[in-house]
Amino acid sequence: MSASEQLEILEEPPFILENGVKYINPTEVKMSQFILPCHANHCGELSVGQLLKWMDTTACLSAERHAHCPCVTASMDDIDFDFEQRLSVGHVVNIKAKVNRAFNTSLEVGISITSEDPCSGRQWKVCNAFATFVAKGQGSGKVQLKAVIPRTSQEKIEYSIAAERRRMRLHHLESIKDLVSSSTIQKAEPDFDESQHVVPAEKTRVETVELVLPPHANHQRNSFGGQIMAWMESAATISASRFCKGHPVLKTIDMFHFRGPSQVGDRITLKAIVNNAFKESFEVGVCAEAYHQEGWDQKTHINSAFMTFVVPDKGGKLCTFPRVKPEPGDGKRRYREASARKKIRLDRKYIISCKQTEVPLSVPWDPSNQVYLSYNNVSALKILAAKQNWVLNCMQNKAKLSTLEEDHLLFFKAEMIVSVNVKQVFVLLSDMSRRHEWDTHYQRFKLIQKVDTDDVIYHVVSPSVNKASNFQDFVLLASRRVPCADGDPYLIALRSVSLPAVPPTKDLDRGEVSCAGFTLCQEGVTSTKIAYYIQTTPQVLPYITRDITGLSSDLCKIIEALNKFLEQNKDTVHMCDIG
């Protein structure tokens, strides 16, 4: 690993309170562990199962610091490991966990893992993860959790985005089912001939049993979630080794989701099998079932996870694999679901890796990436709204115009307070078909697709900046969100997407928007603070720079027109319009 590739510790400067005391998050827990031979696999590298146990322990301690009562693991989000720098015996693993947000009886804990070589001082990132815990009171009752109060800008960002991550978790299985039934995945049905090198899936099947002993339990005598995940990883690795005839490296884990508890004395049956193989990776499905000591003939499904493995050769190049012939029945279903999960992972990677200075910025929209693209749209606006160091450029009547330059990018913000209830403002601004009534940049509007109650794709045409150029058009995904807790803003997020149904045309210049939208905060009973944000792109910049340099007052006029539009239509809004 070169010096430029080593980890930069992405921590904010210390947050100093008014009394001069350095602020430390009260839920933050740090754990450092030496990798000893007992933590390593047969290659002398850290067992991922051991890492999962350390992660779960650290996150649980953080959760209980906030809840002030025992907490149990409910889920752990997808994990993408970066093992380009191996974690070997003698290295140190540093784990940091803190509570991002509490939701009634559950809370999200953010986990970051780095490693270091104490001999050389090198540090590097291993992975990030988000775990969900449920607070447990006496008996089987759940505990109503107090709210998290974020203090630093980074905490405020994580607090805000946690709500969107929670939404994505709830839609995860639904997204897989929708994609499996789509024509894209149906075309991936297995079709083998005798000339192909095919490995029957049943040859990779692994089944093992573990007895839950007191050392495997937590302080509530339930099976420790980290131990269950470690057993699952071990079973999956055995299955993976049978398939690849080598030493597999775990690359990603699809979300762990605990469906039920197990106790000391239970037998945990772990079943693993290779579901599907791709060119340079393959997926292993593993499930954990508990046979309770009260009735050995009854079992409970505890957890399922899907792990993707790769096999690098001595030079670091990834090996290729033969195809997998699935078992009849459920095997074919698992085969298709593995293809669906791979497509979602690739879509996510593409969405995240799109550089804001590259063209095209728009991401192809389809049902498989709908949930994650919507999440990315809303979270990008929340991150933009949380940025600091805005510079006030001008004030005109009720409008304030500010800019921010960061990483060679220009961000723009317009703010004002209107004497209209926040719910009414939200409904009026959500109706994009009326935006041309107050925004001269929106000349023509067409609804392309209503994705669901919260997400809509539409096509808008904007007039040219000068007479020598064509009009511009944009294909925009609009994602709206109502607050999930008191104090949260209403949001309307916008970003460009591409659709085959709306290709670029010769008579219009296709423009793109990377991040834009409104945040709406209630100010008293009948007033709303409106903030409009936009990250400029080459196509959007000409509409804005005239205002920033003081050469035009168009944008101020648009903001004033918005205020007038809201005042005139505030009595036409029905509260049932808010989904």
CSV table of C-alpha atoms in Angstrom, one decimal, residues 12 34 70 203-204 244 277 291 420 482 503 557 567:
chain,number,residue,atom,x,y,z
A,12,GLU,CA,-13.9,16.2,12.4
A,34,PHE,CA,-4.3,-7.3,18.7
A,70,PRO,CA,-29.8,-4.4,27.7
A,203,LYS,CA,-21.5,-30.7,-3.9
A,204,THR,CA,-21.0,-27.4,-2.0
A,244,CYS,CA,-13.3,-22.9,-5.5
A,277,ALA,CA,-21.3,-18.1,-9.5
A,291,TYR,CA,-33.7,-26.3,18.0
A,420,VAL,CA,-47.8,29.6,5.2
A,482,VAL,CA,-42.3,13.8,5.5
A,503,PRO,CA,-33.8,9.8,-24.9
A,557,LYS,CA,-37.5,37.4,-8.6
A,567,GLU,CA,-49.7,32.9,-0.3
